[in-house]
CSV table of C-alpha atoms and ligand atoms in Angstrom, one decimal:
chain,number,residue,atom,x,y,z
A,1,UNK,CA,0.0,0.0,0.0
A,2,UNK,CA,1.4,3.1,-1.1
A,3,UNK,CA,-1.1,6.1,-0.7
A,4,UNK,CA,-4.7,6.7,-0.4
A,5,UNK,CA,-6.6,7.2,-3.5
A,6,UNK,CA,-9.5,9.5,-3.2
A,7,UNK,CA,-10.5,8.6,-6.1
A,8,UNK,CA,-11.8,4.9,-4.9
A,9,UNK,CA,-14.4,6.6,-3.6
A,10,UNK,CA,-15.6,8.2,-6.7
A,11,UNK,CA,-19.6,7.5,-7.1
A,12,UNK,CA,-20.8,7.3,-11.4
A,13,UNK,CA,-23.7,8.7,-12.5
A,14,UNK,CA,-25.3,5.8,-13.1
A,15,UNK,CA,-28.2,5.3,-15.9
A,16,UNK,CA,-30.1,7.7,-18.0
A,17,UNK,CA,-33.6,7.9,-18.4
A,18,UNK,CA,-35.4,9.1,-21.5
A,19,UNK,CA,-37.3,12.9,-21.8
A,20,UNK,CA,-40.3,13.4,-23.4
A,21,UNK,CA,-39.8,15.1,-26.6
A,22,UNK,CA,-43.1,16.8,-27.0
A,23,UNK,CA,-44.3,19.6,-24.5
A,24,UNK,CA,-47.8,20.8,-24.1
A,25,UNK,CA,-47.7,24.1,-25.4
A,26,UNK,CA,-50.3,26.8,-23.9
A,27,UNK,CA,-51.4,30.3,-26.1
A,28,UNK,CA,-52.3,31.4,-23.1
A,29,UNK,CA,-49.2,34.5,-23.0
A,30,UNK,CA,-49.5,37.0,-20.2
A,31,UNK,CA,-47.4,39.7,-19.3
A,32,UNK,CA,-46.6,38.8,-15.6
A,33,UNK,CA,-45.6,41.7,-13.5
A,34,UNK,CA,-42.4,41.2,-10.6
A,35,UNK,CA,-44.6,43.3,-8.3
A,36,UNK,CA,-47.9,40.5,-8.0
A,37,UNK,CA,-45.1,37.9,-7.8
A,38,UNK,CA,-43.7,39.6,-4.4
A,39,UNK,CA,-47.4,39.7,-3.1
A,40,UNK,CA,-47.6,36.4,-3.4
A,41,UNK,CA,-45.2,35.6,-2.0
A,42,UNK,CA,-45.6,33.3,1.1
A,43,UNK,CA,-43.7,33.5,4.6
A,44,UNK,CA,-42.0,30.4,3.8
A,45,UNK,CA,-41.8,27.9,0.7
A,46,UNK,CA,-44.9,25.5,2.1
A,47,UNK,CA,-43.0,22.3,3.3
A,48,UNK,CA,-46.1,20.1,2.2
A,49,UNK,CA,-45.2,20.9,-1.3
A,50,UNK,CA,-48.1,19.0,-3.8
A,51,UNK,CA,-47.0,19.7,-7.1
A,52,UNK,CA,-44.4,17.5,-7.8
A,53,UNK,CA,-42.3,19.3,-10.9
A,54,UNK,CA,-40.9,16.6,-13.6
A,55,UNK,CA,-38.0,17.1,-15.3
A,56,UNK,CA,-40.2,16.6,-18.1
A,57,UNK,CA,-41.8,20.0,-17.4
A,58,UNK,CA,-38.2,21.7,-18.2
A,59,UNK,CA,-37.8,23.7,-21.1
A,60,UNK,CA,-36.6,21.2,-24.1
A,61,UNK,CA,-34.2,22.3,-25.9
A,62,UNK,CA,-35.6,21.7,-29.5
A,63,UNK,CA,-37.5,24.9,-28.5
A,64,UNK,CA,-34.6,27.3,-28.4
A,65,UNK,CA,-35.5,28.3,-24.8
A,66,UNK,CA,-33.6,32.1,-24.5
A,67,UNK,CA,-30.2,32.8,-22.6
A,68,UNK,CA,-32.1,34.3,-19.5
A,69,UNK,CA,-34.5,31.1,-19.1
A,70,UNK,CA,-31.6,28.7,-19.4
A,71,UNK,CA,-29.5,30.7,-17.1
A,72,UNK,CA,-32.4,31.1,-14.3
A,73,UNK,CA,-32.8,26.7,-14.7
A,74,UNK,CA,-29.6,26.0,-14.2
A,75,UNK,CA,-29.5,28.7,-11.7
A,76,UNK,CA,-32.4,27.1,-9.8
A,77,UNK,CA,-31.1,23.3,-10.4
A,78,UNK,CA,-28.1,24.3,-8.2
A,79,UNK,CA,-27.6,22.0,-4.9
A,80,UNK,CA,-28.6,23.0,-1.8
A,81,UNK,CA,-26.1,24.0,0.1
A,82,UNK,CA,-24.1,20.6,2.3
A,83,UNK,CA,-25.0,20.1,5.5
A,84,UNK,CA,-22.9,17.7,7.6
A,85,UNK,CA,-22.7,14.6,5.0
A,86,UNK,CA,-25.7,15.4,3.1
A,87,UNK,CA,-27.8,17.7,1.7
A,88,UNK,CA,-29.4,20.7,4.3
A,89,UNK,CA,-32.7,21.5,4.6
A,90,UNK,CA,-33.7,24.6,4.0
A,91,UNK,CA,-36.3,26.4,5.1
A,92,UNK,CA,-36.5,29.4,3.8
A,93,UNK,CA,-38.6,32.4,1.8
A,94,UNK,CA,-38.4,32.4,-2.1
A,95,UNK,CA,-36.4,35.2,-2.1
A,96,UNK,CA,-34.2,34.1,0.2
A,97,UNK,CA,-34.0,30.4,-1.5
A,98,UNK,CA,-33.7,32.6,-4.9
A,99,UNK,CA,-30.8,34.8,-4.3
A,100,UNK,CA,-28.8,31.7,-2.8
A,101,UNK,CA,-29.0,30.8,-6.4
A,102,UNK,CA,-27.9,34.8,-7.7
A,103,UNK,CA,-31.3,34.8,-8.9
A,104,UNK,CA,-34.0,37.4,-7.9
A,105,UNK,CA,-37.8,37.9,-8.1
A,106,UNK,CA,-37.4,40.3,-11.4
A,107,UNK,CA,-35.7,37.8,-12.9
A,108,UNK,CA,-38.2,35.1,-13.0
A,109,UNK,CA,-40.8,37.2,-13.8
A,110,UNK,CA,-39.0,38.0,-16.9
A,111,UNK,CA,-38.8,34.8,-18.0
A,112,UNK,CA,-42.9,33.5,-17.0
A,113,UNK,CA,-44.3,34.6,-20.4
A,114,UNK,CA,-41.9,32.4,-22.4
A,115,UNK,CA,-42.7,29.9,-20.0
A,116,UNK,CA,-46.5,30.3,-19.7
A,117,UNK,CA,-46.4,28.9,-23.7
A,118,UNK,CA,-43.3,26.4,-23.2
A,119,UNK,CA,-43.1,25.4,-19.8
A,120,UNK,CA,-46.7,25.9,-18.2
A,121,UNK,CA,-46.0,23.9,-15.1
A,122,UNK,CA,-43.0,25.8,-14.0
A,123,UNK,CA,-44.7,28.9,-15.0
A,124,UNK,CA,-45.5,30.5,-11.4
A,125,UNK,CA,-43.1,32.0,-8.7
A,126,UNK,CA,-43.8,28.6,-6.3
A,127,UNK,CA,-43.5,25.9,-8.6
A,128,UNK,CA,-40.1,27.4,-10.0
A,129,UNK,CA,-38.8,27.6,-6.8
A,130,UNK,CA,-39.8,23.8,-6.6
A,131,UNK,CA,-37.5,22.9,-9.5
A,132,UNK,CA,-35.4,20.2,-8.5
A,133,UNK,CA,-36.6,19.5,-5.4
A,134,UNK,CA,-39.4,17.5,-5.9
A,135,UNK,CA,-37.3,15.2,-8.5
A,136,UNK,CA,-37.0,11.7,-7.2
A,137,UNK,CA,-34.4,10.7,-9.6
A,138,UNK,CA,-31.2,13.1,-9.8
A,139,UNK,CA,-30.1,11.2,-12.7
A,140,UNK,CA,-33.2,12.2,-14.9
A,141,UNK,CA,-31.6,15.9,-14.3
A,142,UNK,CA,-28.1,14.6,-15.5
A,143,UNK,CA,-29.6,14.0,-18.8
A,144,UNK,CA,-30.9,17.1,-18.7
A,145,UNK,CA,-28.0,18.6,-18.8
A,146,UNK,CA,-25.9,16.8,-21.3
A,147,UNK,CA,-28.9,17.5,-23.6
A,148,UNK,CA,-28.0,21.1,-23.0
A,149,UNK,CA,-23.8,20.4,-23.3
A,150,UNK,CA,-24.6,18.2,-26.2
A,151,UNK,CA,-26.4,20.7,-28.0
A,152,UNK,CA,-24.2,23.3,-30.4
A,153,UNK,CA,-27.3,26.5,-28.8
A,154,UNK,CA,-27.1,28.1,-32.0
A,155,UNK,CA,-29.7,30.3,-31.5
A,156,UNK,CA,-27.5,32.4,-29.0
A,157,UNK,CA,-24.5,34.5,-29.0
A,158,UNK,CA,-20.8,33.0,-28.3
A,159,UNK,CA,-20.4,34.0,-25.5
A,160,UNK,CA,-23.6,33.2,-24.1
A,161,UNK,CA,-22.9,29.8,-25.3
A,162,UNK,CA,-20.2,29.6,-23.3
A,163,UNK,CA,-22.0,31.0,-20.1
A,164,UNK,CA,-24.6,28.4,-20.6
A,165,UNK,CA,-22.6,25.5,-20.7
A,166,UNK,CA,-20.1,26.2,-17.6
A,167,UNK,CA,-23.1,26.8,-15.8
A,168,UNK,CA,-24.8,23.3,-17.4
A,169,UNK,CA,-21.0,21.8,-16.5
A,170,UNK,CA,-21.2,23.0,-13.0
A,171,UNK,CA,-24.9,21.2,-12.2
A,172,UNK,CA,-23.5,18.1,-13.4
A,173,UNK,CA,-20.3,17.9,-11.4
A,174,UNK,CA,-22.0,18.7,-8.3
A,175,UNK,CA,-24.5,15.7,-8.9
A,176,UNK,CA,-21.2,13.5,-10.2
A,177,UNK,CA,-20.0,12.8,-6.5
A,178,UNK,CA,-17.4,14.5,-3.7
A,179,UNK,CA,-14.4,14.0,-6.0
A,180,UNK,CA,-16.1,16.0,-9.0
A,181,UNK,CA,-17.6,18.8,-6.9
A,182,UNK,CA,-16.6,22.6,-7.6
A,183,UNK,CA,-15.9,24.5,-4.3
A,184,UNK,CA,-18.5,25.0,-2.0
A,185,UNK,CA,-19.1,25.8,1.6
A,186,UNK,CA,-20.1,23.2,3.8
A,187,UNK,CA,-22.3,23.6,7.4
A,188,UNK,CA,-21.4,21.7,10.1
A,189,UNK,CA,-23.9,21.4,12.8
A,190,UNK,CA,-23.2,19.8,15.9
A,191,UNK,CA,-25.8,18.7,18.8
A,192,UNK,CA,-25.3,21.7,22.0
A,193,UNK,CA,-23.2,23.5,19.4
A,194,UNK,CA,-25.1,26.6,20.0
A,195,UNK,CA,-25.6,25.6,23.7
A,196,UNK,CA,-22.1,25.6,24.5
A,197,UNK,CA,-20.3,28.4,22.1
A,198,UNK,CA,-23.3,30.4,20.8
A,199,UNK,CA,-22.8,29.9,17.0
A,200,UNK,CA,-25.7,28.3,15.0
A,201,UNK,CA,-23.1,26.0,12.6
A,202,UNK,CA,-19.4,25.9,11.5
A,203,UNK,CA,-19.2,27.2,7.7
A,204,UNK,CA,-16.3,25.2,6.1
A,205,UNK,CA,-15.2,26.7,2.5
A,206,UNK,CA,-14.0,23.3,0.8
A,207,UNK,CA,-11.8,24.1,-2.7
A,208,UNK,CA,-12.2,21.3,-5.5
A,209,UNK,CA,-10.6,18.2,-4.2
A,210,UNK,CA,-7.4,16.7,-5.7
A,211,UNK,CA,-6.1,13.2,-4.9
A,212,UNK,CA,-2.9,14.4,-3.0
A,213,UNK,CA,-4.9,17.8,-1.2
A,214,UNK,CA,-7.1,15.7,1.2
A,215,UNK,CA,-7.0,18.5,3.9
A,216,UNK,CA,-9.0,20.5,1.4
A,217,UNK,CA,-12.5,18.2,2.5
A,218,UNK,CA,-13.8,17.7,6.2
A,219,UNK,CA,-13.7,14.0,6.8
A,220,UNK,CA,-15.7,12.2,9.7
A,221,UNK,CA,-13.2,11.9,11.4
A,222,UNK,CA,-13.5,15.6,12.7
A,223,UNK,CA,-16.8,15.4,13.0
A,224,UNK,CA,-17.4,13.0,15.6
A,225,UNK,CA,-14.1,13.9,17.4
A,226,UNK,CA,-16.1,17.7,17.8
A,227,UNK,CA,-19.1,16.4,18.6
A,228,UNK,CA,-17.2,14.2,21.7
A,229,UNK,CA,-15.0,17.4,22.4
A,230,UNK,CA,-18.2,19.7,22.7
A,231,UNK,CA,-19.8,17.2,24.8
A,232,UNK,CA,-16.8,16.5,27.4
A,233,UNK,CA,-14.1,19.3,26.6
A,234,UNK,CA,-13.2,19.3,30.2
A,235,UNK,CA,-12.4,16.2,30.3
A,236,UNK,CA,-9.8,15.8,27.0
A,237,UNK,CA,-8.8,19.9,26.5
A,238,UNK,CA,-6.0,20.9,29.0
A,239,UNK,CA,-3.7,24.2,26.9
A,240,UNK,CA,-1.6,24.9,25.4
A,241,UNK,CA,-3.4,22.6,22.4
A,242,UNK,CA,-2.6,21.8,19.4
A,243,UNK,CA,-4.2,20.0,16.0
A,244,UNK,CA,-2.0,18.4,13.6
A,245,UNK,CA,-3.0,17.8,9.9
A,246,UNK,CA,-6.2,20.3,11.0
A,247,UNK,CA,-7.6,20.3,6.7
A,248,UNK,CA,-10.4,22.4,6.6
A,249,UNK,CA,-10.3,23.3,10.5
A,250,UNK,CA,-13.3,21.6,11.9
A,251,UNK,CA,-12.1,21.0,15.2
A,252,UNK,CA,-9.6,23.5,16.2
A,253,UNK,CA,-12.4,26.0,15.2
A,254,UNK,CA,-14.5,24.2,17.6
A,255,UNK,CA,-12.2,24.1,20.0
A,256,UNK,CA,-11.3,28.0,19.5
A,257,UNK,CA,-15.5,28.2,20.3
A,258,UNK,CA,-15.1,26.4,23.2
A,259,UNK,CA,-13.1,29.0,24.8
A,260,UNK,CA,-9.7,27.5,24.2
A,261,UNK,CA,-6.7,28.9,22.7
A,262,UNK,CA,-5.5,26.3,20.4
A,263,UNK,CA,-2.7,26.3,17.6
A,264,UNK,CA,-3.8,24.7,14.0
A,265,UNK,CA,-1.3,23.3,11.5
A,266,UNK,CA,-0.8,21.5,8.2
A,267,UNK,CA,1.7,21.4,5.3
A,268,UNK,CA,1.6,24.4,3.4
A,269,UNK,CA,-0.7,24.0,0.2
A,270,UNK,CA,-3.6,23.7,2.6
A,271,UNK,CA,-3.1,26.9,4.8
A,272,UNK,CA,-4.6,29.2,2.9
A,273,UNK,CA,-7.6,27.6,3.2
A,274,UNK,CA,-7.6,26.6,6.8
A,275,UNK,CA,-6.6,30.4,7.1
A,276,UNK,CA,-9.9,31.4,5.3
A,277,UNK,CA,-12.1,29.0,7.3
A,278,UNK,CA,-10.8,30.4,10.8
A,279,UNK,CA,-11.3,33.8,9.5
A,280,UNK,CA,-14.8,32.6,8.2
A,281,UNK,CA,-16.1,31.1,11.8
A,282,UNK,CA,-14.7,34.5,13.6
A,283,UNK,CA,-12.2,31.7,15.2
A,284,UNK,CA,-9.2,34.0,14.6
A,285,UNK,CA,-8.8,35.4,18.7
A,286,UNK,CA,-8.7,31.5,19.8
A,287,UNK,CA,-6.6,30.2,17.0
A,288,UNK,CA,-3.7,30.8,15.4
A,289,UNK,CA,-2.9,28.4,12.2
A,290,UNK,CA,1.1,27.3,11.3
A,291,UNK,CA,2.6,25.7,8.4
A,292,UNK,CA,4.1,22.0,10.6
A,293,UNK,CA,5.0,19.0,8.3
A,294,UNK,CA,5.5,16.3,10.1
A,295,UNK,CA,8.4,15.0,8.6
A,296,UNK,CA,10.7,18.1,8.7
A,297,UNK,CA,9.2,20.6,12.1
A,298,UNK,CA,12.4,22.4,12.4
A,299,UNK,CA,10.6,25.4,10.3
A,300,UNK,CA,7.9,25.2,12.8
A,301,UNK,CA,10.2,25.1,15.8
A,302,UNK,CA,12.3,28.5,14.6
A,303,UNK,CA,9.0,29.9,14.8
A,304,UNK,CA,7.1,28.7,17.7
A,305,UNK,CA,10.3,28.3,19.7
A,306,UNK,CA,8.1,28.2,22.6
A,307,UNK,CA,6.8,24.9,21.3
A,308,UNK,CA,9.5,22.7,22.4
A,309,UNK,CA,7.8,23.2,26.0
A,310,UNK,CA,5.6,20.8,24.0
A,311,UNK,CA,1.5,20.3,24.1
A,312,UNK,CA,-0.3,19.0,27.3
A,313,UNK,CA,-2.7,18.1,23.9
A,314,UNK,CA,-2.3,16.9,20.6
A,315,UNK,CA,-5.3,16.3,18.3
A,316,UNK,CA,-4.8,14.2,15.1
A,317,UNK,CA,-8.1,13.2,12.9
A,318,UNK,CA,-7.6,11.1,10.2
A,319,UNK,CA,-4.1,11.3,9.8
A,320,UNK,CA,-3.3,7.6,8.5
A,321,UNK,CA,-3.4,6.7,5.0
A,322,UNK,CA,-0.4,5.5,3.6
A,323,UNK,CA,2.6,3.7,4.6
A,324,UNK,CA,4.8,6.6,6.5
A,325,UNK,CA,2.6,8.0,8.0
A,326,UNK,CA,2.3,5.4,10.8
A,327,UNK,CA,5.9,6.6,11.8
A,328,UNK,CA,5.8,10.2,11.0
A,329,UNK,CA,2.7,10.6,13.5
A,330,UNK,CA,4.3,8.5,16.5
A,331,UNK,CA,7.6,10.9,15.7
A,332,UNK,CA,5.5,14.3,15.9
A,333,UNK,CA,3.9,12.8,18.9
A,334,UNK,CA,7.0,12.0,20.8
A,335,UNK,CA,8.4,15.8,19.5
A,336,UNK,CA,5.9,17.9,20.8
A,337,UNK,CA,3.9,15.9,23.6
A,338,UNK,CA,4.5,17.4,26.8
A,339,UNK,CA,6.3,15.0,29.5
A,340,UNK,CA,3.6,15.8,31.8
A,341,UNK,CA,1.4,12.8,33.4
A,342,UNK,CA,-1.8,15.3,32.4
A,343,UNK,CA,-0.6,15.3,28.6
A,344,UNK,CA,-2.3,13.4,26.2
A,345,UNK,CA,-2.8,12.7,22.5
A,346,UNK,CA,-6.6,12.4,20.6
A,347,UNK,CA,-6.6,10.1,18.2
A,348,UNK,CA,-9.5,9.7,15.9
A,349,UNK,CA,-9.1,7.1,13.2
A,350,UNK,CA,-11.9,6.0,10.7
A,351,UNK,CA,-11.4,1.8,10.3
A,352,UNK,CA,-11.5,1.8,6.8
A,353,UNK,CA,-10.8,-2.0,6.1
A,354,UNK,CA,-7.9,-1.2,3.4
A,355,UNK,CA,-6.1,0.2,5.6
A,356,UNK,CA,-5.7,-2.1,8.9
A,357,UNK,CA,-1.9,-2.6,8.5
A,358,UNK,CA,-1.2,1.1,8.8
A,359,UNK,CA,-3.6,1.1,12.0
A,360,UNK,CA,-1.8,-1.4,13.5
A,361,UNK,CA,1.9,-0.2,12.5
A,362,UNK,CA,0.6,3.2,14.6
A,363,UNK,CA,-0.6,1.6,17.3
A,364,UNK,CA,2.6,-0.5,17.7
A,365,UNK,CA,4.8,2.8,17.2
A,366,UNK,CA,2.9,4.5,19.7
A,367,UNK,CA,3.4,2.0,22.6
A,368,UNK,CA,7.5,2.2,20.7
A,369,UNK,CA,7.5,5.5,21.4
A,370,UNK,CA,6.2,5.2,25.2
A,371,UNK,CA,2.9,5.9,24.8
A,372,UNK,CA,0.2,4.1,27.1
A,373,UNK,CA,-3.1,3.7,25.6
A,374,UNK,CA,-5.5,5.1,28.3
A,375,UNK,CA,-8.6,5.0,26.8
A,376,UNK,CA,-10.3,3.9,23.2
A,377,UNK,CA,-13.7,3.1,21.8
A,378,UNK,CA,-15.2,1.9,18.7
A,379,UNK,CA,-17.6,4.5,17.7
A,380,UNK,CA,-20.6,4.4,14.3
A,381,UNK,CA,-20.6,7.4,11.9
A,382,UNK,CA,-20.7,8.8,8.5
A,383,UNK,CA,-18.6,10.9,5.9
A,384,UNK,CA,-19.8,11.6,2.2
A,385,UNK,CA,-18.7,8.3,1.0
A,386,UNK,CA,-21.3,6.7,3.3
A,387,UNK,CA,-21.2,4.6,6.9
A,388,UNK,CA,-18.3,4.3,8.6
A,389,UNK,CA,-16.7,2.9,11.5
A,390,UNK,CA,-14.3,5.1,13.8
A,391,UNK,CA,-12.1,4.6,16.7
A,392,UNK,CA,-11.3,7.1,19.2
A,393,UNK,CA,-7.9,6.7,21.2
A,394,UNK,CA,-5.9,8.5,24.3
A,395,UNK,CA,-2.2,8.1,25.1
A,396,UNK,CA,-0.3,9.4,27.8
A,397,UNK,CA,3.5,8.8,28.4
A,398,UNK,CA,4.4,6.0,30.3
A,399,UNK,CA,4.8,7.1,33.7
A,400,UNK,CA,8.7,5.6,33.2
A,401,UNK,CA,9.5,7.9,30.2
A,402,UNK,CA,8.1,11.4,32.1
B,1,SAM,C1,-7.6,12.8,5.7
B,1,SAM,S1,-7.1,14.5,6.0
B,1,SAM,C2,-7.9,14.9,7.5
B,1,SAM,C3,-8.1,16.3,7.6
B,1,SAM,C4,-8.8,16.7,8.9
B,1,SAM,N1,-8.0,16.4,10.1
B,1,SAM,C5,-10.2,16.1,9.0
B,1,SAM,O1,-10.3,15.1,9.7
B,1,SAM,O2,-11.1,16.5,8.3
B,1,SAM,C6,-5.4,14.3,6.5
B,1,SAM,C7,-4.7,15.6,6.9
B,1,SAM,O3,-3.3,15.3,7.3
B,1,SAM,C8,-2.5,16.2,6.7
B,1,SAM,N2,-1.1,15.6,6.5
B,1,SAM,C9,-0.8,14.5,5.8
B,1,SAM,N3,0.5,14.4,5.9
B,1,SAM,C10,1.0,15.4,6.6
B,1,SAM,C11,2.4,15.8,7.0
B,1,SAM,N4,3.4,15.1,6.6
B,1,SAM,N5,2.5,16.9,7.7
B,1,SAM,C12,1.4,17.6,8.1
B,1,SAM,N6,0.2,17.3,7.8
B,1,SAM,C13,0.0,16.2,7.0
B,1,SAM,C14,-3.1,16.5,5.3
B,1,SAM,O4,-2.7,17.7,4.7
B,1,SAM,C15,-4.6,16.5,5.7
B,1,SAM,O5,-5.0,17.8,6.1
């Protein structure tokens, strides 16, 4: 085993279902002003929602559908926006749903006449709004959009063309799986989040993912390990703290919520986006972010000579996934743990099954290195790839290396 490939993970599209290739067409053309549309406008989008939209009812493309209707569809087909592992909820008033999709109330009354004749199902405020979310098959939507890339739209203007199909391109890799999906922000919400620190959710700003930048995605991991740290911070956060390998920052933010002062680091090509993140959650009194790779910390230590006092905490989530690593994290470990008999190190560790020789090449490093495992439990939970099993560790030094 030589590295973790993201790129097992990667989810196909799966099969294509037919469209229809006739459309009801209604003469029925009325000049439908942006003003009645904001009357009618409801508190909320009804959750009950009874008409169900098909993607049937989408404008086909054999009608040469203008730019601004194609550009308000694939506006309104974008995802809503991840929450956790999965899709959020939203519960929100059409404006409010509109404009997280740059679209406003003017706009879509601009384009009801057209759709009044071509589109007379999707032809009202509500039931545009409902586009894409009453679809029970995301794949039917998939072919609607490589019917859009596929065709050469030569009614419109170049560089409308081109506007229409990076938008079509961008629908389809969000619905093509983590590994394919643009950059996006992701909410985190925790149970007594807002109990305990006041904030609602954690936003994390997650670039494109490439196979060797895995700190640019939240993983599991972290979110369990927060969720245990909100519930018993007393218990496993002593200062000064530190997280190692942080990615996208889920935890030390957290922990910066919690009221700790905490130090987050990873290799350079994924601090600018941790940077952003702790900017992003107002995290930036608690925590202050460092470049540390693990296999060469001198850097680190010129500039945090205070750090060679070492950690009374270390917080690692998911940091094993290839064949070093094993070595490099028991080596970090024994560099910067404090010989204190409070110190400890967090482990969280998903048991993915391909990797069980790396698990166990840690865990025999650790107790090398003079670690003593104090606690550890087998824990269920989830990541965008699906269920997953985790484990949860806690070392201390051996009383006879302190
Ligand atoms: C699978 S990601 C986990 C990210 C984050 N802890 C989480 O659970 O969401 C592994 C992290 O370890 C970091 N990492 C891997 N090798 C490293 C090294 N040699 N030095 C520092 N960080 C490293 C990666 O950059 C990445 O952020």
């Amino acid at each position: 085993m030589t590295g973790f490939d993201v790129l097992d993970f990667f989810e196909p599209c799966g099969r294509i279902s037919c469209l229809r290739d006739e459309l009801s067409v209604t003469s029925d053309k009325k000049k439908v002003d942006a003003s009645t549309l904001k009357e009618n406008e409801d508190a909320a989008l009804p959750d009950d929602r009874t008409t169900t939209i098909d993607v049937l009812d989408l404008p086909h493309i054999s009608l040469k559908p203008p730019k601004n209707v194609l550009v308000a569809i694939l506006r309104i087909l974008k995802l809503e926006q991840q929450c956790n592992f999965g899709p959020g909820v939203e519960n929100l008033t059409p404006s409010q749903f509109l404009s997280n999709r740059d679209l406003t109330i003017e706009d879509i009354s601009d384009i009801l006449p057209w759709l009044t004749i071509h589109s007379p199902r999707i032809a009202s405020l509500d039931s545009f709004c409902q586009i894409g979310s009453t679809f029970t098959d995301s794949r039917d939507i998939v072919r609607y959009l490589t019917t859009i890339l596929s065709s050469p739209l030569n009614w419109l203007q170049d560089p409308d063309v081109e506007d229409i199909y990076k938008a079509a391109s961008s629908r389809l890799s969000e619905r093509c799986g983590r590994t394919s999906i643009p950059d996006f922000v992701r909410k985190i919400v925790l149970k007594n989040l807002y109990e305990r620190t006041g904030c609602e959710s954690i936003q994390l700003k997650e670039p494109s993912l490439t196979s060797d930048n895995l700190g640019l995605k939240t993983w599991g991991s972290s979110f369990i390990l927060s969720q245990r740290l909100i519930n018993d911070d007393q218990r496993y956060l002593k200062e000064p703290i530190m997280e190692l390998g942080a990615g996208t920052g889920l935890i030390g933010i957290v922990v910066a919520h919690l009221g700790y002062h905490v130090t987050l680091s990873d290799l350079p090509e994924i601090l600018p986006n941790l940077k952003e993140n702790i900017k992003l959650n107002h995290a930036s009194a608690q925590a202050d972010c460092h470049e540390l790779d693990w296999t060469r910390p001198d850097p680190f230590i010129k500039e945090n000579p205070n750090s060679l006092k070492g950690y009374n905490t270390l917080i690692f989530s998911d940091p094993v996934y290839s064949t070093n690593q094993p070595r490099w994290v028991a080596d970090i470990s024994e560099k910067f743990l404090r010989k204190s008999t409070e110190a400890h190190i967090l482990l969280q560790v998903p048991i993915r099954s391909g990797f069980q020789k790396e698990r166990d090449k840690l865990w025999a490093l650790m107790e090398d290195k003079g670690f003593q495992l104090v606690e550890s439990h087998q824990q269920d939970g989830y990541d965008d790839f699906g269920e997953q099993k985790f484990v949860f560790r806690v070392y201390k030094w051996y009383s006879s290396y302190l």
